[in-house]
JSON list of C-alpha atoms in Angstrom, two decimals:
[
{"chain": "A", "resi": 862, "resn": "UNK", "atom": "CA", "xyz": [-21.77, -15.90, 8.48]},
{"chain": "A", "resi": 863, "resn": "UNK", "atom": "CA", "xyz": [-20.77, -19.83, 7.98]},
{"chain": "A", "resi": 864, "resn": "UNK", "atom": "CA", "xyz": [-20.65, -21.51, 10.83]},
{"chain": "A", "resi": 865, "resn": "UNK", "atom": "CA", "xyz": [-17.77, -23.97, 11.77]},
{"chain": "A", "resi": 866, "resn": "UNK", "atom": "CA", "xyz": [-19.99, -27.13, 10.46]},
{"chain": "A", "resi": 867, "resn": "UNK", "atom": "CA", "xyz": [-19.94, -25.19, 7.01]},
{"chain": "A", "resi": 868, "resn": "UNK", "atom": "CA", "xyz": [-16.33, -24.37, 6.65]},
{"chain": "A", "resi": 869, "resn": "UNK", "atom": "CA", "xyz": [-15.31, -27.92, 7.29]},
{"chain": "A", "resi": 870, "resn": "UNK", "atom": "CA", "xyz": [-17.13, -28.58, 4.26]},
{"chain": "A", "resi": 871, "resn": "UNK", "atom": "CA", "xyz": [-14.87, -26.94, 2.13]},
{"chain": "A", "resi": 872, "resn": "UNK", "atom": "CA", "xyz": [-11.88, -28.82, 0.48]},
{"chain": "A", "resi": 873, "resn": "UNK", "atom": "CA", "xyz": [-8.83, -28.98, 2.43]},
{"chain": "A", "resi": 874, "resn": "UNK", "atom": "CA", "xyz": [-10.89, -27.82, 6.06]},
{"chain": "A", "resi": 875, "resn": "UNK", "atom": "CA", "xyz": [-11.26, -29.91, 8.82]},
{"chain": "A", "resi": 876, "resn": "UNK", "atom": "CA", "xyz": [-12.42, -29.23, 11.96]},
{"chain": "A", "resi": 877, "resn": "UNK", "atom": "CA", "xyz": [-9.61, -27.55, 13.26]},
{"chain": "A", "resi": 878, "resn": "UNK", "atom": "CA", "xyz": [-9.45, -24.99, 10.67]},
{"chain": "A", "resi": 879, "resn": "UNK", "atom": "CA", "xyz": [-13.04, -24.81, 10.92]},
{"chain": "A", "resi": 880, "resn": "UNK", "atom": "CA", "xyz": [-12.85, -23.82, 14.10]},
{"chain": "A", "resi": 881, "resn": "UNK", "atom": "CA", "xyz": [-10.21, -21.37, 13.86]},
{"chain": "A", "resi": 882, "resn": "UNK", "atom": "CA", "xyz": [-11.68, -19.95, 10.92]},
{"chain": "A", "resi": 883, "resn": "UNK", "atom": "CA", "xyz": [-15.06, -18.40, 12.86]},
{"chain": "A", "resi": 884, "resn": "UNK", "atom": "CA", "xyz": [-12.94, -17.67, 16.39]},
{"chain": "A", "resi": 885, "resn": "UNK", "atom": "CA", "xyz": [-10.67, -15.62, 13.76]},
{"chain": "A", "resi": 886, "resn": "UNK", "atom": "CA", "xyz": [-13.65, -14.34, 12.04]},
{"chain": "A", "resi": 887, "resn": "UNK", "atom": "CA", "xyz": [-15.05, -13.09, 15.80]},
{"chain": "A", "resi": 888, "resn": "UNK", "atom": "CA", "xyz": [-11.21, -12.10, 16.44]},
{"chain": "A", "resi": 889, "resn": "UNK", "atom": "CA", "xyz": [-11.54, -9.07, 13.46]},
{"chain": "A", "resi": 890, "resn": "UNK", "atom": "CA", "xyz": [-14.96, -8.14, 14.04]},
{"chain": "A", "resi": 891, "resn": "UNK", "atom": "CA", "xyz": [-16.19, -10.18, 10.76]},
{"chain": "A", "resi": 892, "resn": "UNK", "atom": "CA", "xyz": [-13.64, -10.77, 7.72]},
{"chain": "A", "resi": 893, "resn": "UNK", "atom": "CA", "xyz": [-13.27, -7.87, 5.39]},
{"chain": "A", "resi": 894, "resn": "UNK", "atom": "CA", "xyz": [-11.48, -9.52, 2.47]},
{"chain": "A", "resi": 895, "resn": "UNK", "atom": "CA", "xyz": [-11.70, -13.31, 1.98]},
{"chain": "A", "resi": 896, "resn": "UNK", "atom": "CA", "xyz": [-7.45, -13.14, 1.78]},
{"chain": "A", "resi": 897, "resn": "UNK", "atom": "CA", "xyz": [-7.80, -12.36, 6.28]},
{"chain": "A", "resi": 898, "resn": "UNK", "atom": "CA", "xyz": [-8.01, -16.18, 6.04]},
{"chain": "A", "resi": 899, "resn": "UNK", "atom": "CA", "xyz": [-4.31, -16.41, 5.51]},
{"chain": "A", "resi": 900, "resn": "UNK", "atom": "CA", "xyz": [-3.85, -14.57, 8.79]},
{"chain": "A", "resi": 901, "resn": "UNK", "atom": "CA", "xyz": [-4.80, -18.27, 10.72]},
{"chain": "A", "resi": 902, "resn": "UNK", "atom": "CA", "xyz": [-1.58, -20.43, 11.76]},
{"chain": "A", "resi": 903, "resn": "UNK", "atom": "CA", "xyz": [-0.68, -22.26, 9.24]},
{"chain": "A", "resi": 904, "resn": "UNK", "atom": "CA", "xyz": [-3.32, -21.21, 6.51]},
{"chain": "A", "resi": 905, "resn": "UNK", "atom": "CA", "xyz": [-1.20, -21.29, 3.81]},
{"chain": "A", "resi": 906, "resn": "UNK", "atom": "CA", "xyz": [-1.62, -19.69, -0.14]},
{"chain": "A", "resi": 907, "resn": "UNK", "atom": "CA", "xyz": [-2.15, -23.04, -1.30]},
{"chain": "A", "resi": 908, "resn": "UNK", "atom": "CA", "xyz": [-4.80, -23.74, 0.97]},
{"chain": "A", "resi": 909, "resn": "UNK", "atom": "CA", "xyz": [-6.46, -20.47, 0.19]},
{"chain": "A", "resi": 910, "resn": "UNK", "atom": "CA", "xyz": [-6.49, -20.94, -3.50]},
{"chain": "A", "resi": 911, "resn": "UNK", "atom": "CA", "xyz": [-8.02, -24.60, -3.19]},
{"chain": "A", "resi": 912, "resn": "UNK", "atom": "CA", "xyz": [-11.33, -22.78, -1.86]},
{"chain": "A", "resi": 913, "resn": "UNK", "atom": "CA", "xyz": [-10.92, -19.07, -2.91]},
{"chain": "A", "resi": 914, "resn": "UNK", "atom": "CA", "xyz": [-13.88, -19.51, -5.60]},
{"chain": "A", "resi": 915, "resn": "UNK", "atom": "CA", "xyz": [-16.07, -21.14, -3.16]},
{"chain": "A", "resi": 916, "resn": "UNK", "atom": "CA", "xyz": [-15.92, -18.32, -0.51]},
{"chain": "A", "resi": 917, "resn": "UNK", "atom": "CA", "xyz": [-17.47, -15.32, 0.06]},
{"chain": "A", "resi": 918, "resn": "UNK", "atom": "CA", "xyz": [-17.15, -11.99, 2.47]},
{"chain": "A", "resi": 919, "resn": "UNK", "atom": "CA", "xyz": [-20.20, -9.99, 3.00]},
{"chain": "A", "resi": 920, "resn": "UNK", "atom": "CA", "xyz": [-20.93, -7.10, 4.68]},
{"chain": "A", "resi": 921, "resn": "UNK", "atom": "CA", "xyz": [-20.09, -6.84, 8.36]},
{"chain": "A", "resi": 922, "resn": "UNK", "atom": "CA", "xyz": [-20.04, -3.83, 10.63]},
{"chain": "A", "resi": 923, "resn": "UNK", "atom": "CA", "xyz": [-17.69, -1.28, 10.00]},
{"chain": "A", "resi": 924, "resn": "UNK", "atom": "CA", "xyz": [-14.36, -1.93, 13.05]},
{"chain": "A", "resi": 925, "resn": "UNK", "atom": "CA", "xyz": [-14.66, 1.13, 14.99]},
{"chain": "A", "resi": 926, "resn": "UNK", "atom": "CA", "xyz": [-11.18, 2.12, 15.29]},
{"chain": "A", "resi": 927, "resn": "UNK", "atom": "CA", "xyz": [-12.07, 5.52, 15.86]},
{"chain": "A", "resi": 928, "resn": "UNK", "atom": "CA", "xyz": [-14.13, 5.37, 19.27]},
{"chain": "A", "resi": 929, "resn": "UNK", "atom": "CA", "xyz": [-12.63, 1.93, 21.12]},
{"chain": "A", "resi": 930, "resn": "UNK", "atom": "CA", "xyz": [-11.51, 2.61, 24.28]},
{"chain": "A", "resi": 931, "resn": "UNK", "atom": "CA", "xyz": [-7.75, 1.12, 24.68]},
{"chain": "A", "resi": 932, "resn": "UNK", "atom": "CA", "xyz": [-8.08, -2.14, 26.51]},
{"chain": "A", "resi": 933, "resn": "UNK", "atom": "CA", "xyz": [-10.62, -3.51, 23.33]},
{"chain": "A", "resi": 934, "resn": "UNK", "atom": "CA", "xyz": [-8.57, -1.45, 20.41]},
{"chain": "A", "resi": 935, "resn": "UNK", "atom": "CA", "xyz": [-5.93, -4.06, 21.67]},
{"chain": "A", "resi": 936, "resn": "UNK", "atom": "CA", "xyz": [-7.64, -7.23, 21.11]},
{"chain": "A", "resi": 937, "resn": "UNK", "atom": "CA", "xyz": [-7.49, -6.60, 17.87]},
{"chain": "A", "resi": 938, "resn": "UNK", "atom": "CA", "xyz": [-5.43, -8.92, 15.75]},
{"chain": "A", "resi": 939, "resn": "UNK", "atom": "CA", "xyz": [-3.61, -6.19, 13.79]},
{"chain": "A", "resi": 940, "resn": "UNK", "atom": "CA", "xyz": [-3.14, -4.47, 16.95]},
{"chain": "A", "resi": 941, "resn": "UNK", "atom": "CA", "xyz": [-0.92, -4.51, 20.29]},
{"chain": "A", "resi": 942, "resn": "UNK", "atom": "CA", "xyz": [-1.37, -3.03, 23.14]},
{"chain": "A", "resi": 943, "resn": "UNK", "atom": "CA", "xyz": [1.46, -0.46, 22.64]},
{"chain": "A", "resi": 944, "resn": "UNK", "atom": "CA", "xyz": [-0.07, 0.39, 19.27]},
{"chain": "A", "resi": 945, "resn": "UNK", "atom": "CA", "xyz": [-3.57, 0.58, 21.16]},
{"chain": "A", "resi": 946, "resn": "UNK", "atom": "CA", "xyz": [-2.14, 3.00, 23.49]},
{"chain": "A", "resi": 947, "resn": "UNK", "atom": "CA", "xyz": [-0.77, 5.23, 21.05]},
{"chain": "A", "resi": 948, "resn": "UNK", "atom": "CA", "xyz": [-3.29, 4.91, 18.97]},
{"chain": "A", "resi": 949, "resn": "UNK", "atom": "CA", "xyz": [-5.84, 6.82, 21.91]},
{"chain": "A", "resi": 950, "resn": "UNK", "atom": "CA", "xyz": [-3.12, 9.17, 22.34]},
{"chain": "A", "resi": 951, "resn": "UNK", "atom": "CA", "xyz": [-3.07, 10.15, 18.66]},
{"chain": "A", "resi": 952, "resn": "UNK", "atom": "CA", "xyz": [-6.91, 10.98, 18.67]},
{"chain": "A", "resi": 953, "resn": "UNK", "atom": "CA", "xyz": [-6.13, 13.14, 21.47]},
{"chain": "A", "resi": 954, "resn": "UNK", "atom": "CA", "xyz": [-3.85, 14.99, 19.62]},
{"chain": "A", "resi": 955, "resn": "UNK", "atom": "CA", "xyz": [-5.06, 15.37, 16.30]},
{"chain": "A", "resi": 956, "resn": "UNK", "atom": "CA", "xyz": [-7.94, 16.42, 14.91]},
{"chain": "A", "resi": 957, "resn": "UNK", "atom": "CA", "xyz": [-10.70, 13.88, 13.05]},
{"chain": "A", "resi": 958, "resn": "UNK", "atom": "CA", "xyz": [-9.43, 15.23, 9.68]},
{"chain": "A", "resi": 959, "resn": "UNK", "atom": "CA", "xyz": [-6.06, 13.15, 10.47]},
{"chain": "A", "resi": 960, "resn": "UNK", "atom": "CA", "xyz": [-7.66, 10.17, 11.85]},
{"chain": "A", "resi": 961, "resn": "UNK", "atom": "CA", "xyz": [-6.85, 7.43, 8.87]},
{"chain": "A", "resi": 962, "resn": "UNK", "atom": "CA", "xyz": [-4.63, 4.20, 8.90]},
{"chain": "A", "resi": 963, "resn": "UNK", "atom": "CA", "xyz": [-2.14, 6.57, 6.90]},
{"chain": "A", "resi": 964, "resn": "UNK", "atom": "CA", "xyz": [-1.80, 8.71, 9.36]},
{"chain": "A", "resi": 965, "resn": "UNK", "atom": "CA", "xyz": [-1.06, 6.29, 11.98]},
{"chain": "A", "resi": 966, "resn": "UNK", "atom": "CA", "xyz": [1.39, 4.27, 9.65]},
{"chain": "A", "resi": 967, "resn": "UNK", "atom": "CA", "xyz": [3.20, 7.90, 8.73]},
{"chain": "A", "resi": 968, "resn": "UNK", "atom": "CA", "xyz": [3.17, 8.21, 12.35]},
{"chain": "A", "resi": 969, "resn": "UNK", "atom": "CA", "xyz": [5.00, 4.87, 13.23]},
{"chain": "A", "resi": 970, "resn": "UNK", "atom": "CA", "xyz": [2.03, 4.25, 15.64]},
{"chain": "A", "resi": 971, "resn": "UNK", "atom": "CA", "xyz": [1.11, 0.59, 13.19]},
{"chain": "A", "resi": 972, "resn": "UNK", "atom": "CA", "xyz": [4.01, -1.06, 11.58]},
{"chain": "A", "resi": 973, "resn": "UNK", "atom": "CA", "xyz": [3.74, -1.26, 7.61]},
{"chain": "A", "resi": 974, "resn": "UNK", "atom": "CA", "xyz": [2.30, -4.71, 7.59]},
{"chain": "A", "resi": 975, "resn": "UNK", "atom": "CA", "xyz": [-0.41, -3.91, 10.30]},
{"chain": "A", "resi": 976, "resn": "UNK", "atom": "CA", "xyz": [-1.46, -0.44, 8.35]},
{"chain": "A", "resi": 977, "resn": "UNK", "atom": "CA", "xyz": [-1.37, -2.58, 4.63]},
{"chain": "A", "resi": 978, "resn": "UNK", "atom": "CA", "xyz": [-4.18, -5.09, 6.51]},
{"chain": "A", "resi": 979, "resn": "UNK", "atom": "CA", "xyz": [-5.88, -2.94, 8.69]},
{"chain": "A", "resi": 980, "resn": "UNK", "atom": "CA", "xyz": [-6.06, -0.39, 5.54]},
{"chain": "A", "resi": 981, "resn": "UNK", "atom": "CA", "xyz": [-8.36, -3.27, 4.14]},
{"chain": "A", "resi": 982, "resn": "UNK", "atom": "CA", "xyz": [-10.92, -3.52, 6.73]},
{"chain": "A", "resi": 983, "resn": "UNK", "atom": "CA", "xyz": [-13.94, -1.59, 7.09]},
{"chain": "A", "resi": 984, "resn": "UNK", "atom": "CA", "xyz": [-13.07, 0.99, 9.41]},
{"chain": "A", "resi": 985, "resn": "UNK", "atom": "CA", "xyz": [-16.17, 3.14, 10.70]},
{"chain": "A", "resi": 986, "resn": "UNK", "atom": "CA", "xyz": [-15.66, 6.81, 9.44]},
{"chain": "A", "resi": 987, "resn": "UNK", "atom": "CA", "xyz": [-14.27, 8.98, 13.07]},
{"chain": "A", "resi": 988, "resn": "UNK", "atom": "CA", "xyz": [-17.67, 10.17, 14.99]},
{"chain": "A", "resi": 989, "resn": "UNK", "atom": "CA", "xyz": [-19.23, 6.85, 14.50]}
]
């Protein structure tokens, strides 16, 4: 919930990560795991460890993966439009039981990377 005046408070943060670091944070739909920071150009381990301790994630609304129409599913940073489009196509086809980031992973719909970091987020439950 920081604004960009807080982060470039913390060590090793100036404005430009600042910056970056809420447009990111709108990007996901709120951070789910304090590591998403690492995600940002050139937001590096070693800048992530200097301030690990002295950040926190709370709770954000659930991503809704599940109901998205298409064109938003593909703004998504973990997304593509290709992978947005078969993702709709998928929920078509298969029945809410299915619908997990495993599926779509077993289903080469996200590559392996993508599934690993989406599987992290909160994800509303299908039907929400």
């Amino acid at each position: 919930s920081a604004d960009s005046t807080v982060f470039d408070t913390l060590p090793g943060i100036g404005a430009y990560y600042a910056s970056r670091m809420v447009s990111y944070r709108n990007d996901l739909g709120g951070y789910s795991y304090p590591e998403q920071l690492m995600d940002i150009y050139r937001f590096d381990q070693a800048k992530f460890d200097a301030l690990k301790d002295l950040i926190t994630v709370g709770p954000s609304e659930p991503y809704p993966l599940w109901t998205l129409p298409e064109e938003e599913l593909a703004r998504h940073p973990y997304l593509d439009r290709h992978s947005a489009h078969a993702i709709v196509i998928f929920r078509k086809h298969n029945s809410t039981a299915l619908w997990t980031v495993e599926s779509l992973a077993r289903a080469g719909i996200l590559p392996a990377d993508a599934a690993s970091k989406l599987s992290r987020c909160r994800i509303a439950p299908p039907g929400q």
